[in-house]
XYZ file of C-alpha atoms in Angstrom:
622
model
C 85.692 127.695 109.197
C 88.357 125.055 109.781
C 90.347 125.226 112.987
C 94.084 125.714 113.234
C 96.636 123.256 111.900
C 99.797 122.419 113.820
C 102.925 120.494 112.966
C 104.019 117.938 115.559
C 107.415 116.322 116.016
C 106.630 113.274 118.126
C 110.114 112.446 119.388
C 111.524 109.566 121.419
C 112.940 111.916 124.045
C 111.155 115.232 123.449
C 108.177 116.385 121.396
C 107.499 119.772 119.863
C 104.589 121.567 118.187
C 104.664 124.446 115.712
C 102.148 126.588 113.825
C 102.461 128.731 110.695
C 100.678 132.073 110.686
C 100.918 134.824 108.065
C 103.952 133.188 106.514
C 105.886 132.875 109.786
C 106.420 129.728 111.862
C 106.025 129.816 115.645
C 107.061 127.099 118.058
C 104.245 126.574 120.565
C 105.348 126.586 124.217
C 103.747 124.115 126.585
C 101.885 125.162 129.703
C 105.143 125.457 131.613
C 106.609 127.795 129.002
C 109.063 125.290 127.506
C 109.372 124.984 123.730
C 109.730 121.195 123.889
C 107.879 118.610 125.978
C 109.559 115.454 127.319
C 107.950 112.346 125.799
C 107.468 110.944 129.291
C 104.300 109.676 130.952
C 104.005 108.707 134.627
C 101.190 107.053 136.569
C 100.437 107.998 140.143
C 99.422 105.455 142.789
C 95.813 106.533 142.230
C 96.051 105.781 138.517
C 96.217 109.388 137.310
C 98.658 110.146 134.492
C 101.261 112.899 134.309
C 102.813 114.088 131.047
C 105.979 115.951 130.118
C 108.191 117.832 132.567
C 106.111 117.008 135.639
C 106.328 113.305 134.780
C 110.073 113.494 134.195
C 110.697 115.349 137.484
C 109.160 112.583 139.594
C 110.889 109.769 137.699
C 113.560 109.346 140.416
C 111.052 108.840 143.212
C 108.636 106.833 141.046
C 110.842 104.974 138.522
C 108.688 101.873 138.132
C 105.645 103.913 137.102
C 107.383 106.347 134.745
C 107.573 105.437 131.057
C 110.075 106.962 128.627
C 111.694 106.066 125.287
C 108.663 103.920 124.516
C 109.123 104.203 120.740
C 112.169 101.938 121.026
C 110.297 99.218 122.894
C 106.976 98.917 121.096
C 106.454 96.085 118.645
C 109.256 93.960 120.086
C 109.078 90.316 121.125
C 109.915 89.830 124.800
C 112.704 87.339 124.139
C 114.315 89.405 121.389
C 117.900 90.554 122.102
C 116.744 94.192 122.089
C 114.179 93.644 124.846
C 116.481 91.465 126.909
C 119.031 94.253 126.773
C 116.353 96.798 127.698
C 115.473 94.777 130.819
C 118.848 95.737 132.283
C 118.387 99.413 131.408
C 114.807 100.392 132.106
C 113.467 100.939 135.632
C 109.866 100.014 134.789
C 108.663 96.431 134.456
C 108.623 94.675 131.092
C 106.758 91.350 131.051
C 106.090 88.609 128.517
C 102.530 88.345 127.239
C 100.915 85.030 126.323
C 101.602 85.675 122.638
C 105.291 86.389 123.327
C 105.106 90.178 122.935
C 106.828 92.595 125.306
C 104.242 94.295 127.524
C 104.725 96.960 130.172
C 103.389 96.407 133.698
C 102.363 99.386 135.844
C 101.138 98.280 139.256
C 98.588 95.520 138.659
C 97.877 96.622 135.084
C 99.606 95.230 132.017
C 99.684 97.281 128.825
C 99.727 95.511 125.440
C 101.474 97.199 122.490
C 98.256 98.766 121.121
C 97.536 100.142 124.586
C 101.047 101.537 124.875
C 100.125 103.708 121.896
C 98.011 105.535 124.460
C 101.251 106.743 126.055
C 102.099 108.529 122.822
C 98.466 109.619 122.641
C 98.718 111.403 125.995
C 101.706 113.398 124.752
C 99.781 114.295 121.591
C 96.764 115.417 123.594
C 98.968 117.570 125.828
C 100.513 119.242 122.757
C 97.050 119.923 121.307
C 95.832 121.498 124.546
C 98.970 123.670 124.805
C 98.485 124.830 121.222
C 94.849 125.802 121.835
C 95.808 127.736 124.986
C 98.582 129.532 123.055
C 96.507 130.321 119.957
C 93.175 130.972 121.738
C 91.581 128.927 118.989
C 90.542 125.340 118.402
C 93.168 123.105 116.814
C 91.626 120.529 114.484
C 94.290 119.404 112.031
C 97.875 118.212 112.296
C 100.829 117.036 110.281
C 102.813 114.549 112.382
C 106.370 113.450 111.701
C 107.782 109.956 112.119
C 111.264 108.464 111.708
C 111.991 107.772 108.050
C 112.348 104.070 108.855
C 108.925 103.673 110.470
C 107.106 100.783 108.796
C 103.558 100.912 107.482
C 101.886 99.699 110.696
C 103.763 102.262 112.764
C 102.678 105.101 110.474
C 99.073 103.962 110.648
C 99.262 103.675 114.453
C 100.642 107.227 114.677
C 97.850 108.528 112.484
C 95.214 106.707 114.565
C 96.695 108.021 117.815
C 96.394 111.564 116.505
C 92.782 111.004 115.509
C 91.909 109.640 118.965
C 93.577 112.715 120.479
C 91.078 114.859 118.596
C 93.299 115.730 115.649
C 92.587 115.199 111.976
C 96.010 113.976 110.823
C 96.125 115.181 107.237
C 99.646 113.952 106.574
C 102.406 111.779 108.023
C 105.871 112.844 106.830
C 109.392 111.716 107.604
C 111.386 113.704 110.136
C 114.406 114.398 107.864
C 112.046 115.524 105.103
C 110.355 117.980 107.455
C 113.743 119.357 108.469
C 114.639 119.965 104.813
C 111.377 121.871 104.301
C 112.159 124.116 107.258
C 115.655 124.782 105.921
C 114.515 125.501 102.354
C 111.341 127.541 102.877
C 113.190 130.812 102.204
C 115.535 129.304 99.591
C 112.953 127.988 97.129
C 114.694 129.609 94.169
C 117.946 127.706 94.841
C 118.978 124.355 93.416
C 120.770 122.303 96.059
C 121.513 118.727 97.044
C 120.755 118.415 100.762
C 121.937 115.777 103.228
C 119.839 115.545 106.400
C 121.596 113.827 109.308
C 118.921 113.141 111.935
C 120.318 111.763 115.193
C 117.789 111.901 118.014
C 117.190 110.189 121.316
C 116.024 106.866 119.942
C 116.612 106.634 116.193
C 119.028 107.634 113.455
C 117.873 108.609 109.953
C 119.797 109.888 106.956
C 118.087 111.379 103.913
C 119.436 112.714 100.645
C 117.179 115.278 98.969
C 117.202 117.575 95.953
C 115.774 121.078 96.298
C 114.967 122.418 92.843
C 112.847 125.569 92.318
C 110.479 124.769 95.161
C 110.319 121.027 94.483
C 111.743 118.951 97.364
C 112.453 115.450 96.087
C 113.794 112.720 98.369
C 116.369 110.643 96.496
C 117.180 108.059 99.167
C 116.779 107.395 102.855
C 118.420 104.968 105.264
C 118.865 104.608 108.998
C 118.989 102.591 112.191
C 115.849 102.410 114.311
C 117.704 101.341 117.453
C 120.482 103.897 117.646
C 120.236 107.215 119.470
C 121.115 109.365 122.449
C 119.657 106.747 124.799
C 122.608 104.497 123.895
C 125.088 107.261 124.749
C 123.408 107.737 128.129
C 123.531 104.004 128.778
C 127.276 103.821 128.152
C 127.845 106.618 130.671
C 125.560 104.831 133.158
C 127.610 101.645 132.847
C 130.810 103.583 133.426
C 129.403 105.347 136.512
C 128.112 102.069 137.985
C 131.504 100.434 137.399
C 133.348 103.359 139.011
C 131.091 103.163 142.049
C 131.483 99.391 142.324
C 135.292 99.645 142.210
C 135.277 102.149 145.078
C 132.586 100.634 147.300
C 131.997 97.059 146.126
C 128.289 97.864 145.740
C 126.542 96.922 142.486
C 123.858 99.455 141.578
C 122.436 97.496 138.639
C 119.722 95.896 140.771
C 118.533 99.174 142.312
C 115.902 100.740 140.042
C 115.855 104.078 141.847
C 119.649 104.325 141.755
C 119.649 103.473 138.038
C 117.173 106.238 137.329
C 119.410 108.722 139.152
C 122.372 107.455 137.133
C 120.407 107.905 133.926
C 119.496 111.503 134.701
C 123.073 112.299 135.715
C 124.400 110.632 132.557
C 122.115 112.592 130.263
C 122.994 115.851 131.988
C 126.736 115.155 131.846
C 126.546 114.251 128.162
C 124.784 117.532 127.339
C 127.247 119.607 129.384
C 130.244 117.990 127.684
C 129.083 119.424 124.368
C 130.457 122.756 125.611
C 132.773 121.805 128.499
C 135.960 119.736 128.616
C 135.005 117.938 131.835
C 132.187 117.672 134.369
C 131.970 116.614 137.999
C 129.186 114.116 138.728
C 128.009 113.956 142.344
C 125.120 111.794 143.531
C 124.856 111.803 147.335
C 123.225 108.905 149.200
C 123.123 106.724 146.078
C 123.323 103.515 148.150
C 123.549 102.144 151.689
C 126.746 100.273 152.595
C 127.983 98.463 155.712
C 129.541 101.703 156.949
C 126.492 103.830 156.174
C 125.315 105.973 153.242
C 127.524 105.922 150.130
C 127.956 108.804 147.691
C 128.967 108.681 144.031
C 131.595 111.157 142.860
C 133.250 110.964 139.452
C 134.958 113.200 136.904
C 133.998 112.637 133.288
C 136.045 114.292 130.540
C 135.014 114.883 126.962
C 137.901 112.713 125.800
C 136.741 109.828 128.003
C 133.146 110.198 126.815
C 134.203 110.192 123.171
C 136.094 106.949 123.756
C 132.909 105.394 125.203
C 130.665 106.339 122.285
C 132.952 106.469 119.236
C 131.645 103.121 117.992
C 128.043 104.404 118.192
C 128.935 107.441 116.106
C 130.699 105.228 113.550
C 127.493 103.186 113.213
C 125.808 106.198 111.603
C 128.253 106.170 108.680
C 127.030 102.916 107.110
C 123.439 104.133 106.518
C 124.919 107.316 105.045
C 127.011 105.328 102.580
C 124.011 103.158 101.772
C 121.804 106.151 100.919
C 124.564 107.843 98.900
C 125.099 104.651 96.876
C 121.354 104.218 96.350
C 121.102 107.780 94.986
C 124.371 107.376 93.017
C 125.845 110.448 94.624
C 129.242 111.242 96.150
C 129.835 113.185 99.389
C 131.417 116.008 97.353
C 128.113 116.411 95.440
C 126.262 117.556 98.590
C 125.749 121.322 98.863
C 124.398 121.525 102.419
C 124.383 119.227 105.432
C 121.553 119.786 107.914
C 121.893 118.472 111.464
C 118.698 117.364 113.202
C 118.153 115.931 116.689
C 119.695 116.746 120.048
C 122.543 114.244 119.695
C 124.001 116.288 116.824
C 125.103 118.904 119.365
C 127.942 116.589 120.370
C 131.272 117.789 118.889
C 132.323 114.212 118.050
C 129.174 113.745 115.964
C 129.687 117.042 114.156
C 133.303 116.139 113.412
C 132.305 112.719 112.031
C 129.811 114.363 109.668
C 132.372 116.954 108.600
C 134.993 114.268 107.918
C 132.514 112.236 105.856
C 131.472 115.105 103.586
C 134.667 117.145 103.647
C 132.769 120.279 104.645
C 131.197 121.786 107.754
C 127.529 121.015 108.439
C 124.988 123.798 108.803
C 124.733 124.810 112.476
C 122.252 127.666 112.012
C 119.143 125.536 112.611
C 117.775 124.563 116.025
C 117.956 120.736 115.891
C 115.205 120.360 118.507
C 112.624 122.500 116.689
C 113.361 122.194 112.968
C 111.266 119.023 112.455
C 108.102 120.489 113.995
C 108.684 123.670 111.975
C 108.867 121.655 108.756
C 105.693 119.767 109.667
C 103.785 123.040 110.084
C 105.107 124.230 106.698
C 103.866 121.048 105.020
C 100.461 121.643 106.610
C 100.399 125.178 105.216
C 101.277 123.809 101.769
C 98.377 121.356 101.899
C 95.983 124.116 102.941
C 97.172 126.354 100.116
C 98.690 128.931 102.452
C 102.170 128.341 100.998
C 102.486 128.309 97.216
C 105.117 126.978 94.818
C 106.381 124.244 97.117
C 106.041 120.540 96.331
C 107.232 117.611 98.463
C 108.127 114.271 96.869
C 108.960 111.668 99.528
C 109.965 108.005 99.217
C 109.094 104.677 100.794
C 112.047 103.582 102.970
C 111.727 99.799 102.561
C 110.726 97.475 99.731
C 107.219 95.979 99.695
C 106.188 92.654 98.186
C 104.735 89.216 98.849
C 105.933 85.774 99.911
C 106.155 83.148 97.177
C 106.137 79.361 97.042
C 109.334 77.980 98.528
C 109.930 80.822 101.011
C 111.063 83.549 98.611
C 110.213 87.261 98.692
C 109.205 89.104 95.513
C 109.582 92.894 95.725
C 106.783 94.733 93.943
C 107.710 98.256 95.059
C 111.414 98.880 95.586
C 112.775 100.955 98.485
C 113.349 104.651 97.790
C 110.472 104.752 95.269
C 108.787 108.182 95.216
C 105.360 108.199 96.881
C 102.472 108.195 96.264
C 102.978 105.239 93.936
C 101.299 102.120 92.596
C 102.673 98.968 91.018
C 101.529 95.422 90.311
C 102.821 91.969 89.386
C 100.983 88.963 87.966
C 101.258 85.584 89.688
C 99.666 82.157 89.190
C 98.723 79.013 91.111
C 101.125 76.192 92.072
C 98.680 73.261 92.266
C 95.850 71.985 90.044
C 92.288 73.104 90.819
C 93.497 75.599 93.448
C 90.420 77.468 94.742
C 92.160 79.995 97.001
C 95.405 81.933 97.091
C 96.919 83.404 100.247
C 98.628 86.763 99.790
C 101.263 87.319 102.501
C 102.395 90.958 102.462
C 105.971 91.670 103.561
C 108.284 94.657 103.959
C 112.065 94.520 103.959
C 115.186 93.901 101.905
C 116.038 90.222 102.440
C 115.589 87.585 99.709
C 113.794 85.140 102.018
C 110.317 85.878 103.353
C 111.168 84.682 106.878
C 113.719 87.488 107.314
C 111.318 90.320 106.391
C 108.578 92.090 108.340
C 105.114 90.566 107.957
C 102.478 93.275 107.457
C 99.486 91.004 107.054
C 97.761 88.205 105.093
C 94.533 87.871 103.160
C 92.919 85.252 100.877
C 91.594 85.449 97.334
C 88.899 82.725 97.293
C 86.461 81.031 94.918
C 88.957 80.718 92.072
C 87.710 78.541 89.179
C 89.157 74.979 89.135
C 91.951 75.175 86.569
C 95.323 73.476 86.028
C 98.248 75.042 87.872
C 99.919 77.875 86.004
C 96.743 78.878 84.131
C 95.085 81.456 86.490
C 96.411 85.012 86.226
C 96.327 86.794 89.597
C 97.363 90.441 89.685
C 98.713 91.692 93.028
C 98.736 95.501 93.335
C 100.389 97.754 95.917
C 99.201 101.324 96.403
C 101.160 103.619 98.769
C 99.592 106.980 99.614
C 101.374 110.219 100.466
C 101.512 109.188 104.146
C 103.429 106.039 103.234
C 100.424 103.883 104.227
C 99.844 100.793 102.095
C 96.813 99.198 100.461
C 97.209 95.786 98.789
C 94.775 94.055 96.431
C 94.694 90.769 94.511
C 92.516 90.246 91.431
C 91.787 87.153 89.341
C 91.986 88.540 85.795
C 89.696 85.796 84.429
C 86.734 86.263 86.805
C 87.521 89.798 88.074
C 87.206 88.495 91.644
C 89.101 90.917 93.894
C 90.169 91.077 97.542
C 92.085 93.869 99.252
C 93.442 94.963 102.600
C 94.650 98.158 104.193
C 97.500 97.303 106.513
C 96.437 97.922 110.105
C 98.641 97.796 113.197
C 98.121 94.718 115.354
C 99.626 93.413 118.554
C 103.287 92.772 117.969
C 103.436 94.906 114.816
C 102.967 98.416 116.020
C 106.232 100.098 117.081
C 109.802 100.892 116.175
C 111.277 97.699 114.893
C 112.859 97.631 111.402
C 116.372 97.170 112.723
C 118.899 97.828 109.999
C 117.002 95.734 107.434
C 118.794 97.197 104.452
C 122.265 96.612 105.880
C 121.279 93.092 106.944
C 119.982 92.546 103.442
C 123.299 93.664 101.970
C 125.503 91.648 104.317
C 123.367 88.515 103.979
C 122.493 88.864 100.294
C 124.735 86.038 99.083
C 123.535 83.555 101.713
C 119.918 84.599 101.171
C 120.157 84.082 97.415
C 121.774 80.690 97.904
C 119.095 79.631 100.386
C 116.313 80.978 98.172
C 117.645 78.998 95.200
C 117.790 75.867 97.361
C 114.168 76.366 98.412
C 113.112 76.889 94.805
C 115.036 73.733 93.843
C 113.265 71.798 96.595
C 109.834 73.093 95.568
C 110.516 72.174 91.922
C 111.609 68.642 92.898
C 108.471 68.194 95.022
C 106.245 69.200 92.096
C 108.068 66.929 89.636
C 107.983 64.025 92.089
C 104.228 64.455 92.564
C 103.475 64.351 88.826
C 105.886 61.430 88.201
C 104.401 59.392 91.066
C 100.899 59.857 89.655
C 102.009 58.888 86.129
C 103.892 55.840 87.415
C 100.891 54.553 89.369
C 98.547 55.051 86.408
C 100.780 54.120 83.476
C 103.978 52.493 84.782
C 102.831 49.074 83.572
C 103.363 50.233 79.976
C 107.118 50.441 80.588
C 109.535 47.550 80.151
C 110.415 45.814 83.472
C 113.974 47.244 83.553
C 112.605 50.747 82.865
C 110.027 50.305 85.636
C 112.785 49.399 88.078
C 114.862 52.422 87.008
C 111.939 54.835 87.489
C 110.946 53.256 90.824
C 114.517 53.583 92.174
C 114.980 57.222 91.130
C 111.568 58.237 92.498
C 112.378 56.620 95.851
C 115.748 58.375 95.894
C 114.190 61.779 95.147
C 111.416 61.136 97.683
C 114.092 60.575 100.342
C 115.896 63.774 99.320
C 112.685 65.801 99.508
C 111.784 64.336 102.917
C 115.257 65.171 104.290
C 115.416 68.501 102.383
C 118.791 67.285 101.057
C 119.450 69.573 98.088
C 122.687 67.757 97.235
C 120.818 64.462 96.624
C 118.283 66.316 94.471
C 121.010 67.972 92.405
C 122.765 64.658 91.806
C 119.473 63.028 90.846
C 118.298 65.784 88.512
C 119.386 64.089 85.261
C 117.900 60.724 86.218
C 114.647 62.345 87.356
C 114.266 64.151 84.017
C 114.957 60.857 82.219
C 112.295 59.175 84.368
C 109.860 61.967 83.493
C 110.557 61.413 79.785
C 109.952 57.649 80.134
C 106.705 58.253 82.008
C 105.564 60.715 79.322
C 106.082 57.930 76.760
C 104.173 55.572 79.044
C 101.247 58.022 79.257
C 101.185 58.220 75.444
C 101.287 54.415 75.215
C 98.403 54.197 77.688
C 96.393 56.695 75.636
C 96.985 54.716 72.433
C 95.977 51.472 74.159
C 92.790 53.118 75.413
C 91.942 54.443 71.934
C 92.555 50.992 70.413
C 90.309 49.410 73.001
C 87.552 51.918 72.278
C 87.918 51.319 68.526
C 87.689 47.579 69.115
C 84.553 47.964 71.198
C 83.065 50.132 68.472
C 83.881 47.531 65.814
C 82.310 44.688 67.832
C 79.192 46.694 68.400
C 78.746 47.486 64.716
C 79.227 43.874 63.660
């Protein structure tokens, strides 16, 4: 008999596990009796690891060996603006690896991005052990949630981490989707348009979903993978440090232990101001000054806090508009707004959502537990324990391949219902090409360089044919977990090569930073640049063929025509070398005229060759 199945919300700040038994969902408490577990891991001096509340409690005395909010750091390049900003915030050491990735250093040990997945793994293992102690039964299976904007590699890494923790991860689903399932489990007979506003500690997701007679269909999703409660805490920290510096002249930004105390005080003050109008913040012995120990005392009001974070709240509105436009819906069309994530407890956030939709959001759901509850429901559906409920999710970002000249061709568009499969046929760009590289990308920009690279593979041993003749079909297959398989097939020989995208160093954690909005704001420039690259590639190809014809057959042109062709080819060659599109545009007419002359020269050469052969034949016969 199969063991128990649990639903897991693997959060940036806190994680939660839930089980469904006899039609009822139960949140599983951890060994300390809490219904959520901090996503914090600490290492002792002896190398032992601590997880959850016990790790968080010792973070002040051991800040450099306590890791938190790791989902926001993984997969980043060390010199990226995000990491450079994080260096000023985080008390633990972030170092640059030889390949340029951001690694974490604990004592003498450096952790690469794939190894940092073990931090998440430890939280998963702790949740599994708590569930088995609570249920008095082995837990074998799990449904794990991820932010809607997790890319393919991140989903695969999450699934692998669960497997290593001893869990058979039967499904990966998006956090907002899980929340909608939890909301609608007892409303399956209703037809509603749901808006799920998911604002957690590290990420923001917005999903629009239709609930129709037990069918939950995601219409559109959008978000920001680097926006969350951590940013609110940081703004309060900056304010506290500035207040202290004004009073004492002491800068706390270089003191890791002091910063950790500021962070804890900031998070606590933020939470309290969801119900209070003001809070007193007191941190004794925060620093040592010339006159002795210095203490931090400050009064933070709700009004002051809202002024600090209003811009962050406003940043959530753009993804909402994007998803509404993608689904071709208006705010007035939404029947119910579901708030998910601890940051939605803030009155300013609730008011912003209410103003956007013109109606109050639903406050009857626990934002910290609803995602894990939905995950357990999805597990029960897959096991057949819950009937008449179907989930149709979408892929959050477009998938495609890089093309000649630096373009990006989308094969599966964002917000396509999964599982799904689609294909496009491509060809070669040079004569006798024996291999084709397939570079798989994910994103919304028109140029390949601005999108996320998921991997590369080669289709080899193609038959030697002129360019444009081979027919190569590239297929994308996305399963119900949102995990991608790509294949390329030569339709003439049936040669085929495929790849399942796997997480690699530098590709494995939260990273798709506002790709859709960047794609929208940069669309015009991207299209212009893409057209320039295509123009350049076309000129290079035409120059190559004209050069070859001129060398072989130019002598069949009149001297003045030879000079004309030679001059225009040199001019175009200079434009190609300098990547000067303006020169190429101005030379386009002359280059086409030169091509026409060279075509005539090739014909003249062919006729001369035939005449020569006929003459040789005649001499031989006589």
